Tab-separated table of C-alpha atoms and ligand atoms in Angstrom:
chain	number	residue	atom	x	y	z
A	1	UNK	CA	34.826	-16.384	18.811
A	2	UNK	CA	38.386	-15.009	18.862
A	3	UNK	CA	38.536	-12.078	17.139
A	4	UNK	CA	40.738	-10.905	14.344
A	5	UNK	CA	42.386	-7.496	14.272
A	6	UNK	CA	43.071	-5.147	11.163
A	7	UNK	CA	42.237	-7.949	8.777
A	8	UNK	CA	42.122	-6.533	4.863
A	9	UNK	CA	40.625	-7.836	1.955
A	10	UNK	CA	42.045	-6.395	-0.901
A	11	UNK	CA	41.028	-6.266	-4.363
A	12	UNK	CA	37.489	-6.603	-3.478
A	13	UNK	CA	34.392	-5.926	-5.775
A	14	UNK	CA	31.704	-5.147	-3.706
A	15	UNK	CA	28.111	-5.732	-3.506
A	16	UNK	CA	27.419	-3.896	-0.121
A	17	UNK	CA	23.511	-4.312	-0.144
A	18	UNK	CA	23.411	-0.747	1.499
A	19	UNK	CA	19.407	0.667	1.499
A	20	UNK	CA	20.630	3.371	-0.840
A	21	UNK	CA	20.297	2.751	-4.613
A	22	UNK	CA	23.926	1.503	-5.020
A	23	UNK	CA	23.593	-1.114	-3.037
A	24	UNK	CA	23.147	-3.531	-5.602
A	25	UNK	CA	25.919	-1.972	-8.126
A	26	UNK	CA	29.339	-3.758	-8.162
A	27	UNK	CA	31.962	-1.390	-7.156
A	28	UNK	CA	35.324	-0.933	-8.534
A	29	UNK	CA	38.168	-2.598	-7.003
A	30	UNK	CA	38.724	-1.766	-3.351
A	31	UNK	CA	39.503	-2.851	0.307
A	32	UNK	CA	37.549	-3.882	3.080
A	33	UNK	CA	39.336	-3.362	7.034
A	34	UNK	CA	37.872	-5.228	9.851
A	35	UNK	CA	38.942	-4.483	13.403
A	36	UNK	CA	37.629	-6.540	16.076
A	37	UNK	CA	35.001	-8.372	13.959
A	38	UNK	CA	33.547	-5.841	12.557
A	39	UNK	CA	33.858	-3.716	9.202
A	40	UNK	CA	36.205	-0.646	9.871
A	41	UNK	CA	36.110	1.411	6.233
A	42	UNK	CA	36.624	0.987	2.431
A	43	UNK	CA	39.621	2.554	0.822
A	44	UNK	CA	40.784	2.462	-2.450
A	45	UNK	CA	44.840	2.102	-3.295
A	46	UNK	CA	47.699	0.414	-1.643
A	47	UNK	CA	47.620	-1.003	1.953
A	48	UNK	CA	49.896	-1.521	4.379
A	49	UNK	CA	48.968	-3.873	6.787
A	50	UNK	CA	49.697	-7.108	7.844
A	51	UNK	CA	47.144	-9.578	7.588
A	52	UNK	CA	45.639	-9.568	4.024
A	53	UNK	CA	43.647	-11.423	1.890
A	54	UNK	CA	43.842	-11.178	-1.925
A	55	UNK	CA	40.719	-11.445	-3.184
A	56	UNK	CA	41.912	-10.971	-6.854
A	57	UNK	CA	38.984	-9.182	-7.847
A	58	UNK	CA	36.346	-11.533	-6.836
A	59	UNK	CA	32.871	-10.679	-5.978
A	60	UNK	CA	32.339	-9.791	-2.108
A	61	UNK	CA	28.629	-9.751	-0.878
A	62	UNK	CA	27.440	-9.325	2.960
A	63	UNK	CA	27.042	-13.250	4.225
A	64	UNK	CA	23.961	-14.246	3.410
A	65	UNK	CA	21.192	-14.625	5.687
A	66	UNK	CA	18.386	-17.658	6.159
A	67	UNK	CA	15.759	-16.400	7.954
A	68	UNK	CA	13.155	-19.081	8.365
A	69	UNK	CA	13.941	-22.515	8.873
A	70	UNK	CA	12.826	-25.908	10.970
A	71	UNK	CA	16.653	-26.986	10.828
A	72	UNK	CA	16.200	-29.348	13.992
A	73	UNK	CA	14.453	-32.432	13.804
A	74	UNK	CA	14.386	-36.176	13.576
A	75	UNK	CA	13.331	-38.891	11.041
A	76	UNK	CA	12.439	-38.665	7.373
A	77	UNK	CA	8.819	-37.711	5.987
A	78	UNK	CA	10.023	-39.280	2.253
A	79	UNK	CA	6.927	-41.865	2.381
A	80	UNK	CA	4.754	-38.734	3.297
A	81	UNK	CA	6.252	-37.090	-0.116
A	82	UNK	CA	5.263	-40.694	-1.643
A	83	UNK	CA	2.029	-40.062	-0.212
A	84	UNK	CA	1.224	-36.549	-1.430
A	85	UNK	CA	2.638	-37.801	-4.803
A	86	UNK	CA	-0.132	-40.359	-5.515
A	87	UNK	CA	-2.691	-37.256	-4.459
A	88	UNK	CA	-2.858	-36.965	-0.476
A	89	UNK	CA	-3.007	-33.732	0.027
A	90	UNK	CA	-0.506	-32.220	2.587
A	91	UNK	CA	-3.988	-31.228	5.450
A	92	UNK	CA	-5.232	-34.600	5.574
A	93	UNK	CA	-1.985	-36.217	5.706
A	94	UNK	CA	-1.521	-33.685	9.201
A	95	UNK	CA	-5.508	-34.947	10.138
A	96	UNK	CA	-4.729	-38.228	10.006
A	97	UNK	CA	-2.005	-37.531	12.411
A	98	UNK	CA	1.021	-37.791	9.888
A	99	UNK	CA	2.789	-34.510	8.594
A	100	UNK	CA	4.431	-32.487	11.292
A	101	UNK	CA	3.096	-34.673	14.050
A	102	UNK	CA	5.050	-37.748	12.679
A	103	UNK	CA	8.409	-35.527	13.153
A	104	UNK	CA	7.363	-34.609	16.650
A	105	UNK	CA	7.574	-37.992	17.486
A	106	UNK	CA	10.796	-38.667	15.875
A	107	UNK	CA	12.127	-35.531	17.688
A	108	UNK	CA	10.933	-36.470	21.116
A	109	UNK	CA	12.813	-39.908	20.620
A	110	UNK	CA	16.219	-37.980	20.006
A	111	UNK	CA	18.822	-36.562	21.928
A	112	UNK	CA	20.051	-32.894	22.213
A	113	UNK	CA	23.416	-34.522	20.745
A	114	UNK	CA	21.558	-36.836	18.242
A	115	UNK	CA	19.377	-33.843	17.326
A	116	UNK	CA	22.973	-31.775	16.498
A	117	UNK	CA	24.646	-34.456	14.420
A	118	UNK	CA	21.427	-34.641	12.136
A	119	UNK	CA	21.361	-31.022	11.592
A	120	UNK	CA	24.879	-30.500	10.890
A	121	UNK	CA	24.884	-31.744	7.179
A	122	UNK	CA	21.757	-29.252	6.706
A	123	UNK	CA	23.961	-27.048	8.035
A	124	UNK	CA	26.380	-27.535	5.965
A	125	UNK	CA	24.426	-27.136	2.503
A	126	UNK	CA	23.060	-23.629	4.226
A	127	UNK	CA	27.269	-22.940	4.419
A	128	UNK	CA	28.261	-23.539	0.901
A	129	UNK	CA	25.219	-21.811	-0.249
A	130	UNK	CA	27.055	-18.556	1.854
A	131	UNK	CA	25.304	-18.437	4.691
A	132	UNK	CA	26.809	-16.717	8.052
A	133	UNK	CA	23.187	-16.602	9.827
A	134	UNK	CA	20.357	-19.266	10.137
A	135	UNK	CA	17.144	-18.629	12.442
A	136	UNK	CA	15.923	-21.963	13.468
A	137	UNK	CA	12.784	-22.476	15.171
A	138	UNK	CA	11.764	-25.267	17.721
A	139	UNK	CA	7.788	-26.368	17.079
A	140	UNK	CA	9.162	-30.301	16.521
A	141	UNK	CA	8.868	-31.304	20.575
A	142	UNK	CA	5.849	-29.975	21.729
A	143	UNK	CA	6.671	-30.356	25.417
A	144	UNK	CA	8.394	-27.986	27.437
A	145	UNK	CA	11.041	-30.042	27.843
A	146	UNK	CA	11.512	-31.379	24.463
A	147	UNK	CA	11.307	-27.917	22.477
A	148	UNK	CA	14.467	-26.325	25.058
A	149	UNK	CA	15.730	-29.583	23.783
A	150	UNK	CA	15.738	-28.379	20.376
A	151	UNK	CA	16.086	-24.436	20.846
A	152	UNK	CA	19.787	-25.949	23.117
A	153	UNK	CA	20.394	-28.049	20.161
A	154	UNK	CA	20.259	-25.220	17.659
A	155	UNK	CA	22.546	-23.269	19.516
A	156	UNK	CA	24.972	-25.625	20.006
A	157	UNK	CA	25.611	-25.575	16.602
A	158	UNK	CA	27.910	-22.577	16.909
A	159	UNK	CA	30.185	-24.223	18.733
A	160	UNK	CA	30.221	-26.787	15.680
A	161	UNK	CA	30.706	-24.441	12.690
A	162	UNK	CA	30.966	-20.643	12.152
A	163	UNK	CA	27.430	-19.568	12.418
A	164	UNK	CA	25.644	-16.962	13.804
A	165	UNK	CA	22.651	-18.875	14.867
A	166	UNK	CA	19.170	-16.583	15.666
A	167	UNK	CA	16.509	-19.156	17.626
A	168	UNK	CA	12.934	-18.727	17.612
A	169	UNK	CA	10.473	-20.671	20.018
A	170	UNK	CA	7.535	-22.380	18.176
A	171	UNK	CA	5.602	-24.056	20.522
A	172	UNK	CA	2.227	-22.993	18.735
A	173	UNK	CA	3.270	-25.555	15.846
A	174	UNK	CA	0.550	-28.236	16.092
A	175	UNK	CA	-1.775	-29.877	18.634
A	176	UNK	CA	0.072	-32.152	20.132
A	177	UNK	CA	-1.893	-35.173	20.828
A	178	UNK	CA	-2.120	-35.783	24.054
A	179	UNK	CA	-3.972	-31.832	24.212
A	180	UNK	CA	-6.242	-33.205	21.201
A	181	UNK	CA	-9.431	-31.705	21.697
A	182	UNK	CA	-7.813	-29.215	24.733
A	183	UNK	CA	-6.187	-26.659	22.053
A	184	UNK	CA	-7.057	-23.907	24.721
A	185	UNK	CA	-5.352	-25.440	27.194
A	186	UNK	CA	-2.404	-26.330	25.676
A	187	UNK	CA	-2.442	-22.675	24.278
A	188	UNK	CA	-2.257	-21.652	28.142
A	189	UNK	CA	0.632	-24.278	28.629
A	190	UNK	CA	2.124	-22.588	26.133
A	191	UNK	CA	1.678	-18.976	27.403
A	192	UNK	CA	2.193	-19.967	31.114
A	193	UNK	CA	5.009	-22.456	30.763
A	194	UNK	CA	6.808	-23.111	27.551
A	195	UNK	CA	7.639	-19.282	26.836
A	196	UNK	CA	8.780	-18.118	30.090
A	197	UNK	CA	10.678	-20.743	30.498
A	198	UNK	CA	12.698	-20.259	26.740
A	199	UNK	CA	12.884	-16.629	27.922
A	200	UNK	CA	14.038	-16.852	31.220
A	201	UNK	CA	16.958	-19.176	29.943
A	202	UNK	CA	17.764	-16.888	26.949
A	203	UNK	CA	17.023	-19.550	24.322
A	204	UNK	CA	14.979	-17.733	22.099
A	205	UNK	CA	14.476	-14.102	20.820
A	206	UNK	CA	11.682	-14.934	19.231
A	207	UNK	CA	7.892	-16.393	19.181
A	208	UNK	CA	6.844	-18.096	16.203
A	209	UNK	CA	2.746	-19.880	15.790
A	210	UNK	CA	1.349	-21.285	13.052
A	211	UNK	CA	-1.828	-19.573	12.403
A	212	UNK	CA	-3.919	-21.744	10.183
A	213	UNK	CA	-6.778	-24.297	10.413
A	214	UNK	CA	-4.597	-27.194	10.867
A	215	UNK	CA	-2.603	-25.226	13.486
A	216	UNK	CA	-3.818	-22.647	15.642
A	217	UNK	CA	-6.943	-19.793	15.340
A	218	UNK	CA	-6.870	-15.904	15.752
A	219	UNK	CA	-7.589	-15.941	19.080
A	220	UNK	CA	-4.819	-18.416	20.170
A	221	UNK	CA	-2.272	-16.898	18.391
A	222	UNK	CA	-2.813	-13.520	20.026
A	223	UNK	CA	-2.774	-14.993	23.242
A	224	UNK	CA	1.022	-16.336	22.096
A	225	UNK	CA	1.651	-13.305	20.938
A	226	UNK	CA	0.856	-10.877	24.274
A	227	UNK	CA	2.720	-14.238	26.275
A	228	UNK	CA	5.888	-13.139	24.051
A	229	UNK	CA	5.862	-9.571	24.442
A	230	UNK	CA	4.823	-9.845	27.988
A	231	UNK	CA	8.279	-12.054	28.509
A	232	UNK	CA	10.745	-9.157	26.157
A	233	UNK	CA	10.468	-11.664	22.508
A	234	UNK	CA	9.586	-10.385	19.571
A	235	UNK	CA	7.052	-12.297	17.165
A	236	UNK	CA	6.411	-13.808	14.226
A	237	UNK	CA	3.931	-16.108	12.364
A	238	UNK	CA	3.614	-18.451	9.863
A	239	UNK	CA	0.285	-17.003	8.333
A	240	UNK	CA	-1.654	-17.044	4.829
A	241	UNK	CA	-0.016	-20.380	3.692
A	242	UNK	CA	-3.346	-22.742	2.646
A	243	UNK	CA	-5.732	-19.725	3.782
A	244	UNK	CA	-6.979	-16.368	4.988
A	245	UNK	CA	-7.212	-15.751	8.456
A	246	UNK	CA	-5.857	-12.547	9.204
A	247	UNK	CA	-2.658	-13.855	10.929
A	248	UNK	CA	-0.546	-11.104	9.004
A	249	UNK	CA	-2.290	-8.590	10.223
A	250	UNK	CA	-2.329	-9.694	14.038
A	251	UNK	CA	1.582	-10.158	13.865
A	252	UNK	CA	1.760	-6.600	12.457
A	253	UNK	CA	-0.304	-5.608	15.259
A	254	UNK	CA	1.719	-6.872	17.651
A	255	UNK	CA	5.202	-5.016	15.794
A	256	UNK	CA	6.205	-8.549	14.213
A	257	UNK	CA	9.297	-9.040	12.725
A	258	UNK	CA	8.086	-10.529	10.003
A	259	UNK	CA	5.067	-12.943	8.564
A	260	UNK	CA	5.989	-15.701	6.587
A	261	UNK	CA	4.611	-17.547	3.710
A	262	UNK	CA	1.720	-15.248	2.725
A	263	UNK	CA	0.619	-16.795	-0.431
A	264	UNK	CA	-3.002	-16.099	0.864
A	265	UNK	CA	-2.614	-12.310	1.866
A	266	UNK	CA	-4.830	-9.540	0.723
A	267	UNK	CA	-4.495	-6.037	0.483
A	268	UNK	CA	-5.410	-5.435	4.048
A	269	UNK	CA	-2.807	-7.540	5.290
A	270	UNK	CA	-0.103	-5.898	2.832
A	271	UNK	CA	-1.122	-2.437	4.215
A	272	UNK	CA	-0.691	-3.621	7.626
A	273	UNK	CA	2.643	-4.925	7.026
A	274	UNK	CA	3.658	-1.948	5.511
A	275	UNK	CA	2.434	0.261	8.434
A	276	UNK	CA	4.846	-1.773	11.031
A	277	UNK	CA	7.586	-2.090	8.785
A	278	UNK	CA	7.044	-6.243	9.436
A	279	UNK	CA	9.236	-7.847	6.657
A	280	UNK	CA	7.050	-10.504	4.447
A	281	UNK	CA	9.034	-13.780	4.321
A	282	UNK	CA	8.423	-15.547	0.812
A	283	UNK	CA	8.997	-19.560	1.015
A	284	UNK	CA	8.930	-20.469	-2.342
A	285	UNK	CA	10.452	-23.997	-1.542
A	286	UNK	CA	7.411	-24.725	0.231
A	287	UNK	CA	5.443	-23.343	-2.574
A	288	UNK	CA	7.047	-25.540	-4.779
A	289	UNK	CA	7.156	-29.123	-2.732
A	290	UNK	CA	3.522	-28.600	-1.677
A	291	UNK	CA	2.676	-27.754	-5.370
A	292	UNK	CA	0.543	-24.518	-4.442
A	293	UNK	CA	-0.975	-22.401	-7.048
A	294	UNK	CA	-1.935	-19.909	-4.906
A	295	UNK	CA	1.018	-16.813	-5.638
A	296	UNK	CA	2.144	-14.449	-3.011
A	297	UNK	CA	0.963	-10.938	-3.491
A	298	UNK	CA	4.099	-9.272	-4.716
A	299	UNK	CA	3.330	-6.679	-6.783
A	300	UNK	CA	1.088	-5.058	-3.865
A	301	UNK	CA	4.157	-5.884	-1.374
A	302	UNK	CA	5.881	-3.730	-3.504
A	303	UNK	CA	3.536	-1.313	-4.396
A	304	UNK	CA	3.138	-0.713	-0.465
A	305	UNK	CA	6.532	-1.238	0.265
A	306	UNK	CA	6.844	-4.098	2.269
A	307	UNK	CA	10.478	-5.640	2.847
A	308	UNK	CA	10.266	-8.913	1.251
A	309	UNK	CA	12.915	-11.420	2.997
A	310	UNK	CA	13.316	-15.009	0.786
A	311	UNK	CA	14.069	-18.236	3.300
A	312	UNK	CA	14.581	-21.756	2.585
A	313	UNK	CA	11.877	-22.845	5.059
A	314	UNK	CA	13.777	-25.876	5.142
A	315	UNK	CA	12.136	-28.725	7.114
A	316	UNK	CA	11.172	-32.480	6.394
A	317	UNK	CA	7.491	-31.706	5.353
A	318	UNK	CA	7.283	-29.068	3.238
A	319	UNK	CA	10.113	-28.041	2.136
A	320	UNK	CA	13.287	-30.227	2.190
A	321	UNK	CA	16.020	-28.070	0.689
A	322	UNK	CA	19.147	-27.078	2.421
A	323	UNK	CA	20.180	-24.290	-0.105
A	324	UNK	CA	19.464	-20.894	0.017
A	325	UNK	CA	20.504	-19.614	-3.533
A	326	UNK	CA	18.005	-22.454	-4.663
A	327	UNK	CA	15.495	-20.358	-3.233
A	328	UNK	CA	16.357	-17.517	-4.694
A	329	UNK	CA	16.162	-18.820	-8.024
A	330	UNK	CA	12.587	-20.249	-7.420
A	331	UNK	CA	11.923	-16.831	-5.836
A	332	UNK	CA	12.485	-15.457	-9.697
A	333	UNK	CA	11.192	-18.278	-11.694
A	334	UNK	CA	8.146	-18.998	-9.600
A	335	UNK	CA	6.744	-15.610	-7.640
A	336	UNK	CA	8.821	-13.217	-10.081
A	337	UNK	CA	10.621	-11.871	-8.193
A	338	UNK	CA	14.037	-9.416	-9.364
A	339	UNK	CA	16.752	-10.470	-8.708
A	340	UNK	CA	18.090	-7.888	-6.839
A	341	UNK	CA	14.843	-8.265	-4.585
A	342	UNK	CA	16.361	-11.987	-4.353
A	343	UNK	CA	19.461	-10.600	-2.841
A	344	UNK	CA	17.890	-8.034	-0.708
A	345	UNK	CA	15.465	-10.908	0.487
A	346	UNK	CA	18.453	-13.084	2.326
A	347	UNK	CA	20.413	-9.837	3.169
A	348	UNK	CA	19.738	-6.467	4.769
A	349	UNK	CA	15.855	-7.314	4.852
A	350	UNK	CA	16.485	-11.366	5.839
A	351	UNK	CA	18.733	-9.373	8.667
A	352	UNK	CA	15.756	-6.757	9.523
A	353	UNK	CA	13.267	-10.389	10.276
A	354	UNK	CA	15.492	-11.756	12.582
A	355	UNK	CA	15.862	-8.074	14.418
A	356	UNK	CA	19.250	-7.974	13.606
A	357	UNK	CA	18.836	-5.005	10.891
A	358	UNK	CA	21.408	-3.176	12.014
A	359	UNK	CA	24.507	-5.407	12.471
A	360	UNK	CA	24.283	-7.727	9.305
A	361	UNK	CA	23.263	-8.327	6.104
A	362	UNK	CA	24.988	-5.312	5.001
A	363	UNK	CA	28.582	-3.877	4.071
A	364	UNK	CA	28.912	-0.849	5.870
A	365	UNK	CA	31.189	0.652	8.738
A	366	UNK	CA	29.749	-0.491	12.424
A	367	UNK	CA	28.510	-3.832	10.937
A	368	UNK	CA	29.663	-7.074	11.354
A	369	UNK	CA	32.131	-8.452	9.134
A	370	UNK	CA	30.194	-11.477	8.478
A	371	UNK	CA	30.526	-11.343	4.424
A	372	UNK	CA	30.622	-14.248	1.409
A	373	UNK	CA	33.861	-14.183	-1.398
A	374	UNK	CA	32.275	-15.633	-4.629
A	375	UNK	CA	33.613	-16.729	-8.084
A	376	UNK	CA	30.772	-15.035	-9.441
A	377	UNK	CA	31.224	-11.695	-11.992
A	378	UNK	CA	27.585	-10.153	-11.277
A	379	UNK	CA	25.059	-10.550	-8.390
A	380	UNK	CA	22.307	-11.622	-11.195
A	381	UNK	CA	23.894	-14.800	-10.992
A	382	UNK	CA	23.326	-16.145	-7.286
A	383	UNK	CA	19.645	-16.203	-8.460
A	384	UNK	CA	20.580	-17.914	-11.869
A	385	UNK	CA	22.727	-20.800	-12.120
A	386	UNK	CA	22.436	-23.454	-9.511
A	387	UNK	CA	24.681	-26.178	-8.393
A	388	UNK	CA	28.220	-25.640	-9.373
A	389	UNK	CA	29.566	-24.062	-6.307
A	390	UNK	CA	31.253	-20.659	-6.469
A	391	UNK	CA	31.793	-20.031	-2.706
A	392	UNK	CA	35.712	-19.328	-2.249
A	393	UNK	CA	35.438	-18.001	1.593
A	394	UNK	CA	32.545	-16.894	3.903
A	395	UNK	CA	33.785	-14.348	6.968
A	396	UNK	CA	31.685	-14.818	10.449
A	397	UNK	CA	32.715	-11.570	12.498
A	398	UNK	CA	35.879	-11.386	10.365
A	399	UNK	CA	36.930	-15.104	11.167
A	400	UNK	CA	37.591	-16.470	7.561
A	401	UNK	CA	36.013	-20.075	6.930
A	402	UNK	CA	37.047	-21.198	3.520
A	403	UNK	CA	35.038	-23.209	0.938
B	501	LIG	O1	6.760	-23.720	7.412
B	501	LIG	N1	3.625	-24.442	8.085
B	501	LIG	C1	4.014	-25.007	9.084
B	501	LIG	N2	5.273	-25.349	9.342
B	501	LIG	C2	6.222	-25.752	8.360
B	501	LIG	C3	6.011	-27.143	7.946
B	501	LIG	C4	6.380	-28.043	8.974
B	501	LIG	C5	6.204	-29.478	8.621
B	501	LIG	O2	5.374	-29.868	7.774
B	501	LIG	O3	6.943	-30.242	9.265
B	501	LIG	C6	6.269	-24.809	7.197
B	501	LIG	O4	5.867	-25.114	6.068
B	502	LIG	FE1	8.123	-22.796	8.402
């Protein structure tokens, strides 16, 4: 990225998403300078500078941040959805070797290049929902081979759009089946192999595993878990979607960035999270496609004051939705959720569970000036209406992209 010097955006009504208790409140007409990517200060008055953008007033929030999502893969899982319609539900489908096995052979057939021009439209519903950062996590290939494959493929996409794209290796997704009945050893091939290999050719800063009975138990996960740290990534774990195993608490354990889904998590697990400061990742997309009933535990994440981070999930199984303020809506309507949590949830705290707390997700001197110009008069409203876009510009380390 080239990068852009003394850039101001004036007339600006900021929503900086700061920690403090204005970070929420819309501020009164300013302007933002960016030096060399990055937010310089805020003034208020006349400027004198070259390069300027007018942003006649309009609403300027930090660029919004998806922090959980399957964005690579192959093929379609709609007759799957068919399926689970007429009352399969979503665990058998994966026993009888459907569900996220199905994509893993779709995504073994493709290319690194076929795998890029599938994900780009994704991609580009994540964009006009404001998003300047997606994580996307590998766990579609299986082999050590064909998840680099993916994590390459993900990053590649920078060089496609402006993105800041955070890649997280998920190897511990599901048995694949030439290990079936071997889940140790494919844990070890995991451990030995697949994650020194992803760390040794910087393709991932993270380890993801999907703790649950139809993917991996306690014990393997930890294993995953020491294999990370042991090679410098951090961790994080899909635990407490369909059950209870204690997954949450393990990742805190082991200074997790965050656990995701959680819809099973008990008061032990909340007070866990809260002691490593691990953000809890809400999905309600998958929530909503699988048709759970089971709510996250939000009032306790808030009583204990656990960072809650909202993500689209977004993946051909269980939750095929490529916009983020969609999310934050359902995040409202369906876990009641604030929303100001909403915004906090794919801003400073989606930032803080990709480890990147203190460069985005924020409006602040020293941070990047990766930012989102809206058409929108209050920040209620990113969490209210859906579907009539309101994006006029996103910023990716003050490189404008317009809408
Ligand atoms: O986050 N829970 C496991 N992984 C994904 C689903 C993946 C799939 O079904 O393809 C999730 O929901
Ligand atoms: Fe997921």
């Amino acid at each position: 990225m080239s990068l852009s010097e003394d850039l101001v955006l004036i007339n600006a009504k900021l929503v900086t998403m700061t920690q403090d208790n204005d970070g929420y409140s819309v501020s009164p007409l300013c302007n933002l300078h960016i030096k060399n990517g990055a937010i310089h200060s805020i003034t208020h008055g006349h400027v004198a500078a070259s390069d300027v953008f007018d942003c006649q007033g309009r609403l300027v929030t930090p660029g919004f941040i998806d922090c959980h999502t399957h964005l690579i893969f192959a093929g379609s899982r709609a007759d799957e959805f068919e399926k689970r319609l007429q009352g399969v539900p979503y665990q058998e489908i994966a026993k009888q070797g459907g569900g996220i096995l199905s994509t893993v052979r779709a995504t073994r057939q493709a290319s690194e290049q076929q795998l890029i021009e599938l994900a780009l439209p994704r991609l580009e519903g994540l964009i006009r929902s404001g998003v300047t950062s997606v994580e996307v996590k590998s766990g579609y290939g299986l082999t050590l081979n064909d998840e680099l494959k993916m994590l390459r493929a993900a990053k590649a996409l920078e060089g496609h759009r402006k993105i800041r794209i955070s890649t997280t290796l998920l190897a511990a997704h599901a048995l694949p089946p030439e290990y079936t009945g071997r889940a140790d050893d494919y844990i070890d091939y995991v451990c030995n192999e697949i994650i020194p290999a992803a760390a040794e050719e910087k393709l991932a800063s993270s380890v993801d595993v999907f703790c649950e009975s139809i993917g991996f138990n306690l014990k393997q996960t930890e294993k995953v878990f020491q294999a990370a740290i042991d090679n410098g990534l951090a961790v994080k774990g899909h635990t407490e979607q369909l059950s209870n195993l204690g997954g949450s608490a393990l990742t805190a354990k082991y200074s997790g960035l965050s656990a995701d889904h959680i819809e099973y998590l008990d008061e032990e697990g909340v007070i866990a999270l809260a002691r490593s400061n691990t953000v809890a990742t809400l999905l309600p997309g998958a929530f909503y496609f699988l048709r759970e009933k089971q709510l996250p535990p939000i009032e306790m994440l808030r009583h204990h004051q656990v960072p809650m981070a909202i993500a689209t999930d977004l993946n051909p199984g269980t939750s095929p939705f490529a916009d983020l303020t969609m999310m934050m809506n359902m995040g409202c309507t369906l876990f009641g959720l604030t929303p100001e949590e909403t915004l906090r949830g794919v801003t400073n705290h989606a930032a803080q569970a990709i480890g990147l707390g203190d460069k985005i997700g924020q409006i602040k001197p020293g941070f990047e000036a990766d930012l989102a110009i809206w058409d929108v008069e209050h920040p209620a409203e990113f969490s209210y209406f859906q579907g009539a876009p309101r994006l006029v510009a996103r910023l990716v380390a003050g490189e404008f992209d317009y809408a």
